[in-house]
Amino acid sequence: MSINSATAIAHPNIAFIKYWGNRDNSLRLPENSSISMNLEELVTRTRVTFDPALKTDIFDLNNLRQSGSELQRVSAHLNLLRGIRGVATRAHVLSENNFPSGAGIASSASAFAALTLAALHALGIEMNNAKDLSRLARRGSGSACRSIPSGFTEWYRGSSDMDSFAVSIAPPSHWDLVDCIAVIESRHKKTGSSEGHKIAPTSPFQQMRVADANRRVERCRNAVLSRDFAALAEIMEEDSNMMHAVMMTSRPSLFYWEPSTIEIMKAVPSWRKAGLEVAYTIDAGPNVPLICTSASLDGVRHRLSSVSGIQDVIIARPGGPAKIV
Ligand code: DP6
């Protein structure tokens, strides 16, 4: 194989209905379906160059050479993709995020979506089916499969590797929602999602969370499709709270919230009562992504300015699909 290179971009996504726990950790087959929105302003840009002269894979992230588990995870994913072509050529992966790495915005979704697309392209593998692209991205990071299609997406739990992928349920223009992320300072090193998924079954609440998941997915999908903000707010907060109940009752227990996280969670219902269309959803960290309508954004920002412990506020609107650039 000669030197072959391709560059792709992908956006991270914010889940309205969360993915937490796998029925197969190595295949990343999730316990439940999930729904999310891509984030347009946040971008990962990744160039993959397969070069026969390389002895090992090289992974540079934001101009820093990576080693250890970060490199291993990228290499393992490249092995999966190389296997499709039956080649062993090593690659140089050059990746950049336009959002601060320290801000606690999960980047594995956009990272593995962009890596999958760029590597397949550089390998000359044609994916006629967007579902297959999403399936392969899923193997790198579960949430990455939702960063392949455009706008608002649903990842089907599926029955096997073949039918667990994400599809677009509405384009970015469907609803002028905004993700207003309150970045909260945290001195603690958090437990990553991959480890969290593995211990999810140790919580007695996980079974109930999973058993009720189809109801939440359906409600959320209907709320998105009919642009019903009140319904979205209710189901999104409920789903986030249920995931955190599982996290807190896992062994070992995972507590991701900081005092400011809770301050916002408690304030949001009163902001809604005052007329703002806003709801919270929280991932595996202390930050609070606040989903609001464009019309409510100024009001939300104003209210956030009087909450203590907020380092930064990042704004992102519904985003497009992963693509070759
Ligand atoms: C809390 O996709 O980061 O953000 O498959 O191990 O890479 P891996 O996990 P990841 O998990 C995301 C968990 C979450 C909820 C969500 O985005 O659905």
mmCIF file with all atom_site columns, N, CA, C and O and ligand atoms in Angstrom, residues 13-22 25 28 32 34-36 73 106-109 112 137-146 155 192-198 239 243-244 247 256 282-285, ligand 1:
data_model
loop_
_atom_site.group_PDB
_atom_site.id
_atom_site.type_symbol
_atom_site.label_atom_id
_atom_site.label_alt_id
_atom_site.label_comp_id
_atom_site.label_asym_id
_atom_site.label_entity_id
_atom_site.label_seq_id
_atom_site.pdbx_PDB_ins_code
_atom_site.Cartn_x
_atom_site.Cartn_y
_atom_site.Cartn_z
_atom_site.occupancy
_atom_site.B_iso_or_equiv
_atom_site.pdbx_formal_charge
_atom_site.auth_seq_id
_atom_site.auth_comp_id
_atom_site.auth_asym_id
_atom_site.auth_atom_id
_atom_site.pdbx_PDB_model_num
ATOM   1   N N   . ASN A 1 13  ? -21.713 15.215 20.384 1.00 0.00 ? 13  ASN A N   1
ATOM   2   C CA  . ASN A 1 13  ? -23.173 15.299 20.527 1.00 0.00 ? 13  ASN A CA  1
ATOM   3   C C   . ASN A 1 13  ? -23.546 15.316 21.994 1.00 0.00 ? 13  ASN A C   1
ATOM   4   O O   . ASN A 1 13  ? -22.795 14.851 22.846 1.00 0.00 ? 13  ASN A O   1
ATOM   5   N N   . ILE A 1 14  ? -24.727 15.874 22.272 1.00 0.00 ? 14  ILE A N   1
ATOM   6   C CA  . ILE A 1 14  ? -25.247 15.839 23.643 1.00 0.00 ? 14  ILE A CA  1
ATOM   7   C C   . ILE A 1 14  ? -26.455 14.908 23.664 1.00 0.00 ? 14  ILE A C   1
ATOM   8   O O   . ILE A 1 14  ? -27.386 15.071 22.858 1.00 0.00 ? 14  ILE A O   1
ATOM   9   N N   . ALA A 1 15  ? -26.418 13.920 24.564 1.00 0.00 ? 15  ALA A N   1
ATOM   10  C CA  . ALA A 1 15  ? -27.507 12.937 24.624 1.00 0.00 ? 15  ALA A CA  1
ATOM   11  C C   . ALA A 1 15  ? -28.682 13.494 25.413 1.00 0.00 ? 15  ALA A C   1
ATOM   12  O O   . ALA A 1 15  ? -28.512 14.020 26.519 1.00 0.00 ? 15  ALA A O   1
ATOM   13  N N   . PHE A 1 16  ? -29.879 13.397 24.847 1.00 0.00 ? 16  PHE A N   1
ATOM   14  C CA  . PHE A 1 16  ? -31.128 13.728 25.553 1.00 0.00 ? 16  PHE A CA  1
ATOM   15  C C   . PHE A 1 16  ? -31.608 12.496 26.333 1.00 0.00 ? 16  PHE A C   1
ATOM   16  O O   . PHE A 1 16  ? -32.192 12.603 27.400 1.00 0.00 ? 16  PHE A O   1
ATOM   17  N N   . ILE A 1 17  ? -31.414 11.320 25.713 1.00 0.00 ? 17  ILE A N   1
ATOM   18  C CA  . ILE A 1 17  ? -31.629 10.026 26.392 1.00 0.00 ? 17  ILE A CA  1
ATOM   19  C C   . ILE A 1 17  ? -30.278 9.335  26.375 1.00 0.00 ? 17  ILE A C   1
ATOM   20  O O   . ILE A 1 17  ? -29.658 9.193  25.319 1.00 0.00 ? 17  ILE A O   1
ATOM   21  N N   . LYS A 1 18  ? -29.811 8.946  27.554 1.00 0.00 ? 18  LYS A N   1
ATOM   22  C CA  . LYS A 1 18  ? -28.414 8.540  27.706 1.00 0.00 ? 18  LYS A CA  1
ATOM   23  C C   . LYS A 1 18  ? -28.143 7.080  27.397 1.00 0.00 ? 18  LYS A C   1
ATOM   24  O O   . LYS A 1 18  ? -28.988 6.213  27.634 1.00 0.00 ? 18  LYS A O   1
ATOM   25  N N   . TYR A 1 19  ? -26.929 6.852  26.942 1.00 0.00 ? 19  TYR A N   1
ATOM   26  C CA  . TYR A 1 19  ? -26.322 5.525  26.800 1.00 0.00 ? 19  TYR A CA  1
ATOM   27  C C   . TYR A 1 19  ? -25.521 5.274  28.062 1.00 0.00 ? 19  TYR A C   1
ATOM   28  O O   . TYR A 1 19  ? -24.596 6.033  28.369 1.00 0.00 ? 19  TYR A O   1
ATOM   29  N N   . TRP A 1 20  ? -25.866 4.272  28.830 1.00 0.00 ? 20  TRP A N   1
ATOM   30  C CA  . TRP A 1 20  ? -25.089 3.947  30.033 1.00 0.00 ? 20  TRP A CA  1
ATOM   31  C C   . TRP A 1 20  ? -25.171 2.451  30.286 1.00 0.00 ? 20  TRP A C   1
ATOM   32  O O   . TRP A 1 20  ? -26.209 1.941  30.693 1.00 0.00 ? 20  TRP A O   1
ATOM   33  N N   . GLY A 1 21  ? -24.100 1.763  30.027 1.00 0.00 ? 21  GLY A N   1
ATOM   34  C CA  . GLY A 1 21  ? -24.057 0.313  30.208 1.00 0.00 ? 21  GLY A CA  1
ATOM   35  C C   . GLY A 1 21  ? -24.170 -0.412 28.876 1.00 0.00 ? 21  GLY A C   1
ATOM   36  O O   . GLY A 1 21  ? -24.956 -0.027 28.013 1.00 0.00 ? 21  GLY A O   1
ATOM   37  N N   . ASN A 1 22  ? -23.335 -1.453 28.741 1.00 0.00 ? 22  ASN A N   1
ATOM   38  C CA  . ASN A 1 22  ? -23.325 -2.256 27.519 1.00 0.00 ? 22  ASN A CA  1
ATOM   39  C C   . ASN A 1 22  ? -23.750 -3.681 27.829 1.00 0.00 ? 22  ASN A C   1
ATOM   40  O O   . ASN A 1 22  ? -23.480 -4.199 28.904 1.00 0.00 ? 22  ASN A O   1
ATOM   41  N N   . ASN A 1 25  ? -19.355 -5.277 26.144 1.00 0.00 ? 25  ASN A N   1
ATOM   42  C CA  . ASN A 1 25  ? -18.442 -4.135 26.255 1.00 0.00 ? 25  ASN A CA  1
ATOM   43  C C   . ASN A 1 25  ? -17.453 -4.047 25.097 1.00 0.00 ? 25  ASN A C   1
ATOM   44  O O   . ASN A 1 25  ? -17.128 -2.949 24.653 1.00 0.00 ? 25  ASN A O   1
ATOM   45  N N   . ARG A 1 28  ? -19.331 -2.850 22.180 1.00 0.00 ? 28  ARG A N   1
ATOM   46  C CA  . ARG A 1 28  ? -20.095 -1.653 22.526 1.00 0.00 ? 28  ARG A CA  1
ATOM   47  C C   . ARG A 1 28  ? -21.543 -1.755 22.030 1.00 0.00 ? 28  ARG A C   1
ATOM   48  O O   . ARG A 1 28  ? -22.033 -0.909 21.273 1.00 0.00 ? 28  ARG A O   1
ATOM   49  N N   . ASN A 1 32  ? -29.441 0.124  26.076 1.00 0.00 ? 32  ASN A N   1
ATOM   50  C CA  . ASN A 1 32  ? -30.665 0.816  25.633 1.00 0.00 ? 32  ASN A CA  1
ATOM   51  C C   . ASN A 1 32  ? -30.377 1.743  24.449 1.00 0.00 ? 32  ASN A C   1
ATOM   52  O O   . ASN A 1 32  ? -29.248 2.179  24.248 1.00 0.00 ? 32  ASN A O   1
ATOM   53  N N   . SER A 1 34  ? -30.612 5.343  22.453 1.00 0.00 ? 34  SER A N   1
ATOM   54  C CA  . SER A 1 34  ? -30.413 6.696  22.973 1.00 0.00 ? 34  SER A CA  1
ATOM   55  C C   . SER A 1 34  ? -30.675 7.730  21.879 1.00 0.00 ? 34  SER A C   1
ATOM   56  O O   . SER A 1 34  ? -30.742 7.387  20.698 1.00 0.00 ? 34  SER A O   1
ATOM   57  N N   . ILE A 1 35  ? -30.843 8.976  22.310 1.00 0.00 ? 35  ILE A N   1
ATOM   58  C CA  . ILE A 1 35  ? -31.164 10.067 21.373 1.00 0.00 ? 35  ILE A CA  1
ATOM   59  C C   . ILE A 1 35  ? -30.256 11.249 21.679 1.00 0.00 ? 35  ILE A C   1
ATOM   60  O O   . ILE A 1 35  ? -30.006 11.567 22.857 1.00 0.00 ? 35  ILE A O   1
ATOM   61  N N   . SER A 1 36  ? -29.752 11.904 20.635 1.00 0.00 ? 36  SER A N   1
ATOM   62  C CA  . SER A 1 36  ? -28.855 13.042 20.883 1.00 0.00 ? 36  SER A CA  1
ATOM   63  C C   . SER A 1 36  ? -28.942 14.102 19.794 1.00 0.00 ? 36  SER A C   1
ATOM   64  O O   . SER A 1 36  ? -29.621 13.919 18.784 1.00 0.00 ? 36  SER A O   1
ATOM   65  N N   . ARG A 1 73  ? -6.010  2.782  22.257 1.00 0.00 ? 73  ARG A N   1
ATOM   66  C CA  . ARG A 1 73  ? -7.423  2.767  21.856 1.00 0.00 ? 73  ARG A CA  1
ATOM   67  C C   . ARG A 1 73  ? -7.562  3.130  20.371 1.00 0.00 ? 73  ARG A C   1
ATOM   68  O O   . ARG A 1 73  ? -8.350  2.535  19.645 1.00 0.00 ? 73  ARG A O   1
ATOM   69  N N   . ALA A 1 106 ? -17.014 15.893 26.483 1.00 0.00 ? 106 ALA A N   1
ATOM   70  C CA  . ALA A 1 106 ? -16.598 14.577 26.003 1.00 0.00 ? 106 ALA A CA  1
ATOM   71  C C   . ALA A 1 106 ? -16.222 14.669 24.536 1.00 0.00 ? 106 ALA A C   1
ATOM   72  O O   . ALA A 1 106 ? -16.997 15.163 23.716 1.00 0.00 ? 106 ALA A O   1
ATOM   73  N N   . SER A 1 107 ? -15.028 14.232 24.206 1.00 0.00 ? 107 SER A N   1
ATOM   74  C CA  . SER A 1 107 ? -14.583 14.352 22.824 1.00 0.00 ? 107 SER A CA  1
ATOM   75  C C   . SER A 1 107 ? -14.484 12.991 22.146 1.00 0.00 ? 107 SER A C   1
ATOM   76  O O   . SER A 1 107 ? -14.157 12.918 20.974 1.00 0.00 ? 107 SER A O   1
ATOM   77  N N   . SER A 1 108 ? -14.784 11.895 22.867 1.00 0.00 ? 108 SER A N   1
ATOM   78  C CA  . SER A 1 108 ? -14.595 10.588 22.230 1.00 0.00 ? 108 SER A CA  1
ATOM   79  C C   . SER A 1 108 ? -15.600 10.375 21.098 1.00 0.00 ? 108 SER A C   1
ATOM   80  O O   . SER A 1 108 ? -15.295 9.688  20.130 1.00 0.00 ? 108 SER A O   1
ATOM   81  N N   . ALA A 1 109 ? -16.775 10.993 21.186 1.00 0.00 ? 109 ALA A N   1
ATOM   82  C CA  . ALA A 1 109 ? -17.774 10.825 20.123 1.00 0.00 ? 109 ALA A CA  1
ATOM   83  C C   . ALA A 1 109 ? -17.267 11.412 18.809 1.00 0.00 ? 109 ALA A C   1
ATOM   84  O O   . ALA A 1 109 ? -17.199 10.728 17.786 1.00 0.00 ? 109 ALA A O   1
ATOM   85  N N   . PHE A 1 112 ? -13.895 9.539  17.535 1.00 0.00 ? 112 PHE A N   1
ATOM   86  C CA  . PHE A 1 112 ? -13.989 8.256  16.837 1.00 0.00 ? 112 PHE A CA  1
ATOM   87  C C   . PHE A 1 112 ? -14.869 8.334  15.588 1.00 0.00 ? 112 PHE A C   1
ATOM   88  O O   . PHE A 1 112 ? -14.695 7.526  14.668 1.00 0.00 ? 112 PHE A O   1
ATOM   89  N N   . ALA A 1 137 ? -18.087 3.254  13.757 1.00 0.00 ? 137 ALA A N   1
ATOM   90  C CA  . ALA A 1 137 ? -17.721 4.317  14.709 1.00 0.00 ? 137 ALA A CA  1
ATOM   91  C C   . ALA A 1 137 ? -18.091 3.874  16.130 1.00 0.00 ? 137 ALA A C   1
ATOM   92  O O   . ALA A 1 137 ? -17.364 4.139  17.090 1.00 0.00 ? 137 ALA A O   1
ATOM   93  N N   . ARG A 1 138 ? -19.215 3.182  16.254 1.00 0.00 ? 138 ARG A N   1
ATOM   94  C CA  . ARG A 1 138 ? -19.681 2.681  17.555 1.00 0.00 ? 138 ARG A CA  1
ATOM   95  C C   . ARG A 1 138 ? -18.636 1.807  18.239 1.00 0.00 ? 138 ARG A C   1
ATOM   96  O O   . ARG A 1 138 ? -18.491 1.827  19.461 1.00 0.00 ? 138 ARG A O   1
ATOM   97  N N   . ARG A 1 139 ? -17.884 1.047  17.439 1.00 0.00 ? 139 ARG A N   1
ATOM   98  C CA  . ARG A 1 139 ? -16.882 0.146  18.014 1.00 0.00 ? 139 ARG A CA  1
ATOM   99  C C   . ARG A 1 139 ? -15.736 0.915  18.675 1.00 0.00 ? 139 ARG A C   1
ATOM   100 O O   . ARG A 1 139 ? -15.066 0.401  19.563 1.00 0.00 ? 139 ARG A O   1
ATOM   101 N N   . GLY A 1 140 ? -15.500 2.165  18.221 1.00 0.00 ? 140 GLY A N   1
ATOM   102 C CA  . GLY A 1 140 ? -14.440 2.983  18.825 1.00 0.00 ? 140 GLY A CA  1
ATOM   103 C C   . GLY A 1 140 ? -14.895 3.652  20.108 1.00 0.00 ? 140 GLY A C   1
ATOM   104 O O   . GLY A 1 140 ? -14.199 3.681  21.123 1.00 0.00 ? 140 GLY A O   1
ATOM   105 N N   . SER A 1 141 ? -16.096 4.217  20.059 1.00 0.00 ? 141 SER A N   1
ATOM   106 C CA  . SER A 1 141 ? -16.749 4.822  21.229 1.00 0.00 ? 141 SER A CA  1
ATOM   107 C C   . SER A 1 141 ? -18.239 4.781  20.945 1.00 0.00 ? 141 SER A C   1
ATOM   108 O O   . SER A 1 141 ? -18.676 5.211  19.862 1.00 0.00 ? 141 SER A O   1
ATOM   109 N N   . GLY A 1 142 ? -19.021 4.275  21.886 1.00 0.00 ? 142 GLY A N   1
ATOM   110 C CA  . GLY A 1 142 ? -20.445 4.100  21.630 1.00 0.00 ? 142 GLY A CA  1
ATOM   111 C C   . GLY A 1 142 ? -21.104 5.362  21.096 1.00 0.00 ? 142 GLY A C   1
ATOM   112 O O   . GLY A 1 142 ? -21.750 5.363  20.044 1.00 0.00 ? 142 GLY A O   1
ATOM   113 N N   . SER A 1 143 ? -20.894 6.467  21.813 1.00 0.00 ? 143 SER A N   1
ATOM   114 C CA  . SER A 1 143 ? -21.580 7.705  21.432 1.00 0.00 ? 143 SER A CA  1
ATOM   115 C C   . SER A 1 143 ? -21.111 8.234  20.071 1.00 0.00 ? 143 SER A C   1
ATOM   116 O O   . SER A 1 143 ? -21.773 9.074  19.466 1.00 0.00 ? 143 SER A O   1
ATOM   117 N N   . ALA A 1 144 ? -19.974 7.729  19.559 1.00 0.00 ? 144 ALA A N   1
ATOM   118 C CA  . ALA A 1 144 ? -19.469 8.179  18.257 1.00 0.00 ? 144 ALA A CA  1
ATOM   119 C C   . ALA A 1 144 ? -20.424 7.813  17.125 1.00 0.00 ? 144 ALA A C   1
ATOM   120 O O   . ALA A 1 144 ? -20.488 8.515  16.111 1.00 0.00 ? 144 ALA A O   1
ATOM   121 N N   . CYS A 1 145 ? -21.201 6.729  17.307 1.00 0.00 ? 145 CYS A N   1
ATOM   122 C CA  . CYS A 1 145 ? -22.106 6.328  16.221 1.00 0.00 ? 145 CYS A CA  1
ATOM   123 C C   . CYS A 1 145 ? -23.169 7.399  15.993 1.00 0.00 ? 145 CYS A C   1
ATOM   124 O O   . CYS A 1 145 ? -23.689 7.545  14.894 1.00 0.00 ? 145 CYS A O   1
ATOM   125 N N   . ARG A 1 146 ? -23.476 8.204  17.060 1.00 0.00 ? 146 ARG A N   1
ATOM   126 C CA  . ARG A 1 146 ? -24.483 9.263  16.930 1.00 0.00 ? 146 ARG A CA  1
ATOM   127 C C   . ARG A 1 146 ? -23.907 10.512 16.289 1.00 0.00 ? 146 ARG A C   1
ATOM   128 O O   . ARG A 1 146 ? -24.663 11.424 15.934 1.00 0.00 ? 146 ARG A O   1
ATOM   129 N N   . TRP A 1 155 ? -29.829 6.307  18.220 1.00 0.00 ? 155 TRP A N   1
ATOM   130 C CA  . TRP A 1 155 ? -28.991 5.103  18.143 1.00 0.00 ? 155 TRP A CA  1
ATOM   131 C C   . TRP A 1 155 ? -29.840 3.934  18.598 1.00 0.00 ? 155 TRP A C   1
ATOM   132 O O   . TRP A 1 155 ? -30.285 3.886  19.746 1.00 0.00 ? 155 TRP A O   1
ATOM   133 N N   . GLY A 1 192 ? -13.674 7.632  33.697 1.00 0.00 ? 192 GLY A N   1
ATOM   134 C CA  . GLY A 1 192 ? -14.138 7.749  32.314 1.00 0.00 ? 192 GLY A CA  1
ATOM   135 C C   . GLY A 1 192 ? -15.389 6.923  32.052 1.00 0.00 ? 192 GLY A C   1
ATOM   136 O O   . GLY A 1 192 ? -15.724 6.019  32.820 1.00 0.00 ? 192 GLY A O   1
ATOM   137 N N   . SER A 1 193 ? -16.062 7.263  30.947 1.00 0.00 ? 193 SER A N   1
ATOM   138 C CA  . SER A 1 193 ? -17.315 6.577  30.606 1.00 0.00 ? 193 SER A CA  1
ATOM   139 C C   . SER A 1 193 ? -17.109 5.079  30.422 1.00 0.00 ? 193 SER A C   1
ATOM   140 O O   . SER A 1 193 ? -17.938 4.277  30.875 1.00 0.00 ? 193 SER A O   1
ATOM   141 N N   . SER A 1 194 ? -16.006 4.694  29.751 1.00 0.00 ? 194 SER A N   1
ATOM   142 C CA  . SER A 1 194 ? -15.819 3.268  29.463 1.00 0.00 ? 194 SER A CA  1
ATOM   143 C C   . SER A 1 194 ? -15.821 2.445  30.745 1.00 0.00 ? 194 SER A C   1
ATOM   144 O O   . SER A 1 194 ? -16.426 1.369  30.806 1.00 0.00 ? 194 SER A O   1
ATOM   145 N N   . GLU A 1 195 ? -15.141 2.955  31.789 1.00 0.00 ? 195 GLU A N   1
ATOM   146 C CA  . GLU A 1 195 ? -15.152 2.241  33.081 1.00 0.00 ? 195 GLU A CA  1
ATOM   147 C C   . GLU A 1 195 ? -16.539 2.292  33.707 1.00 0.00 ? 195 GLU A C   1
ATOM   148 O O   . GLU A 1 195 ? -16.989 1.333  34.327 1.00 0.00 ? 195 GLU A O   1
ATOM   149 N N   . GLY A 1 196 ? -17.200 3.420  33.566 1.00 0.00 ? 196 GLY A N   1
ATOM   150 C CA  . GLY A 1 196 ? -18.549 3.577  34.114 1.00 0.00 ? 196 GLY A CA  1
ATOM   151 C C   . GLY A 1 196 ? -19.536 2.585  33.509 1.00 0.00 ? 196 GLY A C   1
ATOM   152 O O   . GLY A 1 196 ? -20.327 1.963  34.222 1.00 0.00 ? 196 GLY A O   1
ATOM   153 N N   . HIS A 1 197 ? -19.455 2.419  32.174 1.00 0.00 ? 197 HIS A N   1
ATOM   154 C CA  . HIS A 1 197 ? -20.351 1.454  31.512 1.00 0.00 ? 197 HIS A CA  1
ATOM   155 C C   . HIS A 1 197 ? -20.159 0.064  32.112 1.00 0.00 ? 197 HIS A C   1
ATOM   156 O O   . HIS A 1 197 ? -21.115 -0.682 32.297 1.00 0.00 ? 197 HIS A O   1
ATOM   157 N N   . LYS A 1 198 ? -18.904 -0.267 32.386 1.00 0.00 ? 198 LYS A N   1
ATOM   158 C CA  . LYS A 1 198 ? -18.594 -1.625 32.870 1.00 0.00 ? 198 LYS A CA  1
ATOM   159 C C   . LYS A 1 198 ? -19.196 -1.906 34.241 1.00 0.00 ? 198 LYS A C   1
ATOM   160 O O   . LYS A 1 198 ? -19.592 -3.024 34.529 1.00 0.00 ? 198 LYS A O   1
ATOM   161 N N   . ASP A 1 239 ? -34.429 11.315 32.529 1.00 0.00 ? 239 ASP A N   1
ATOM   162 C CA  . ASP A 1 239 ? -33.456 10.334 32.042 1.00 0.00 ? 239 ASP A CA  1
ATOM   163 C C   . ASP A 1 239 ? -32.061 10.587 32.617 1.00 0.00 ? 239 ASP A C   1
ATOM   164 O O   . ASP A 1 239 ? -31.355 9.660  33.024 1.00 0.00 ? 239 ASP A O   1
ATOM   165 N N   . MET A 1 243 ? -29.878 8.089  35.134 1.00 0.00 ? 243 MET A N   1
ATOM   166 C CA  . MET A 1 243 ? -28.503 7.623  34.887 1.00 0.00 ? 243 MET A CA  1
ATOM   167 C C   . MET A 1 243 ? -27.612 7.947  36.082 1.00 0.00 ? 243 MET A C   1
ATOM   168 O O   . MET A 1 243 ? -26.794 7.121  36.502 1.00 0.00 ? 243 MET A O   1
ATOM   169 N N   . HIS A 1 244 ? -27.786 9.144  36.657 1.00 0.00 ? 244 HIS A N   1
ATOM   170 C CA  . HIS A 1 244 ? -26.936 9.515  37.802 1.00 0.00 ? 244 HIS A CA  1
ATOM   171 C C   . HIS A 1 244 ? -27.284 8.706  39.052 1.00 0.00 ? 244 HIS A C   1
ATOM   172 O O   . HIS A 1 244 ? -26.398 8.425  39.867 1.00 0.00 ? 244 HIS A O   1
ATOM   173 N N   . MET A 1 247 ? -25.262 5.688  38.498 1.00 0.00 ? 247 MET A N   1
ATOM   174 C CA  . MET A 1 247 ? -23.840 5.986  38.749 1.00 0.00 ? 247 MET A CA  1
ATOM   175 C C   . MET A 1 247 ? -23.540 6.010  40.253 1.00 0.00 ? 247 MET A C   1
ATOM   176 O O   . MET A 1 247 ? -22.581 5.417  40.729 1.00 0.00 ? 247 MET A O   1
ATOM   177 N N   . TYR A 1 256 ? -20.462 12.509 40.147 1.00 0.00 ? 256 TYR A N   1
ATOM   178 C CA  . TYR A 1 256 ? -19.880 13.449 39.188 1.00 0.00 ? 256 TYR A CA  1
ATOM   179 C C   . TYR A 1 256 ? -20.211 14.903 39.502 1.00 0.00 ? 256 TYR A C   1
ATOM   180 O O   . TYR A 1 256 ? -19.617 15.809 38.949 1.00 0.00 ? 256 TYR A O   1
ATOM   181 N N   . ILE A 1 282 ? -27.010 15.969 32.280 1.00 0.00 ? 282 ILE A N   1
ATOM   182 C CA  . ILE A 1 282 ? -25.626 15.934 32.757 1.00 0.00 ? 282 ILE A CA  1
ATOM   183 C C   . ILE A 1 282 ? -24.964 14.607 32.396 1.00 0.00 ? 282 ILE A C   1
ATOM   184 O O   . ILE A 1 282 ? -25.564 13.549 32.572 1.00 0.00 ? 282 ILE A O   1
ATOM   185 N N   . ASP A 1 283 ? -23.728 14.676 31.871 1.00 0.00 ? 283 ASP A N   1
ATOM   186 C CA  . ASP A 1 283 ? -22.995 13.464 31.502 1.00 0.00 ? 283 ASP A CA  1
ATOM   187 C C   . ASP A 1 283 ? -22.039 13.047 32.623 1.00 0.00 ? 283 ASP A C   1
ATOM   188 O O   . ASP A 1 283 ? -22.272 13.382 33.777 1.00 0.00 ? 283 ASP A O   1
ATOM   189 N N   . ALA A 1 284 ? -20.959 12.362 32.247 1.00 0.00 ? 284 ALA A N   1
ATOM   190 C CA  . ALA A 1 284 ? -20.049 11.827 33.260 1.00 0.00 ? 284 ALA A CA  1
ATOM   191 C C   . ALA A 1 284 ? -19.036 12.887 33.701 1.00 0.00 ? 284 ALA A C   1
ATOM   192 O O   . ALA A 1 284 ? -17.833 12.732 33.553 1.00 0.00 ? 284 ALA A O   1
ATOM   193 N N   . GLY A 1 285 ? -19.548 13.987 34.250 1.00 0.00 ? 285 GLY A N   1
ATOM   194 C CA  . GLY A 1 285 ? -18.703 15.080 34.713 1.00 0.00 ? 285 GLY A CA  1
ATOM   195 C C   . GLY A 1 285 ? -19.562 16.121 35.397 1.00 0.00 ? 285 GLY A C   1
ATOM   196 O O   . GLY A 1 285 ? -20.790 15.977 35.440 1.00 0.00 ? 285 GLY A O   1
HETATM 197 C C1  . DP6 B 2 .   ? -22.698 9.761  29.885 1.00 0.00 ? 1   DP6 B C1  1
HETATM 198 O O1  . DP6 B 2 .   ? -19.605 6.912  24.359 1.00 0.00 ? 1   DP6 B O1  1
HETATM 199 O O2  . DP6 B 2 .   ? -18.071 8.063  25.987 1.00 0.00 ? 1   DP6 B O2  1
HETATM 200 O O3  . DP6 B 2 .   ? -22.000 10.692 27.814 1.00 0.00 ? 1   DP6 B O3  1
HETATM 201 O O4  . DP6 B 2 .   ? -18.412 3.775  24.472 1.00 0.00 ? 1   DP6 B O4  1
HETATM 202 O O5  . DP6 B 2 .   ? -16.881 3.765  26.409 1.00 0.00 ? 1   DP6 B O5  1
HETATM 203 O O6  . DP6 B 2 .   ? -16.563 5.466  24.600 1.00 0.00 ? 1   DP6 B O6  1
HETATM 204 P P1  . DP6 B 2 .   ? -17.544 4.614  25.366 1.00 0.00 ? 1   DP6 B P1  1
HETATM 205 O O7  . DP6 B 2 .   ? -18.485 5.596  26.170 1.00 0.00 ? 1   DP6 B O7  1
HETATM 206 P P2  . DP6 B 2 .   ? -19.080 7.005  25.729 1.00 0.00 ? 1   DP6 B P2  1
HETATM 207 O O8  . DP6 B 2 .   ? -20.278 7.131  26.783 1.00 0.00 ? 1   DP6 B O8  1
HETATM 208 C C2  . DP6 B 2 .   ? -21.087 8.262  26.818 1.00 0.00 ? 1   DP6 B C2  1
HETATM 209 C C3  . DP6 B 2 .   ? -21.829 8.309  28.102 1.00 0.00 ? 1   DP6 B C3  1
HETATM 210 C C4  . DP6 B 2 .   ? -22.618 9.573  28.374 1.00 0.00 ? 1   DP6 B C4  1
HETATM 211 C C5  . DP6 B 2 .   ? -24.059 9.429  27.859 1.00 0.00 ? 1   DP6 B C5  1
HETATM 212 C C6  . DP6 B 2 .   ? -24.266 9.537  26.374 1.00 0.00 ? 1   DP6 B C6  1
HETATM 213 O O9  . DP6 B 2 .   ? -23.553 10.302 25.691 1.00 0.00 ? 1   DP6 B O9  1
HETATM 214 O O10 . DP6 B 2 .   ? -25.204 8.897  25.895 1.00 0.00 ? 1   DP6 B O10 1
#
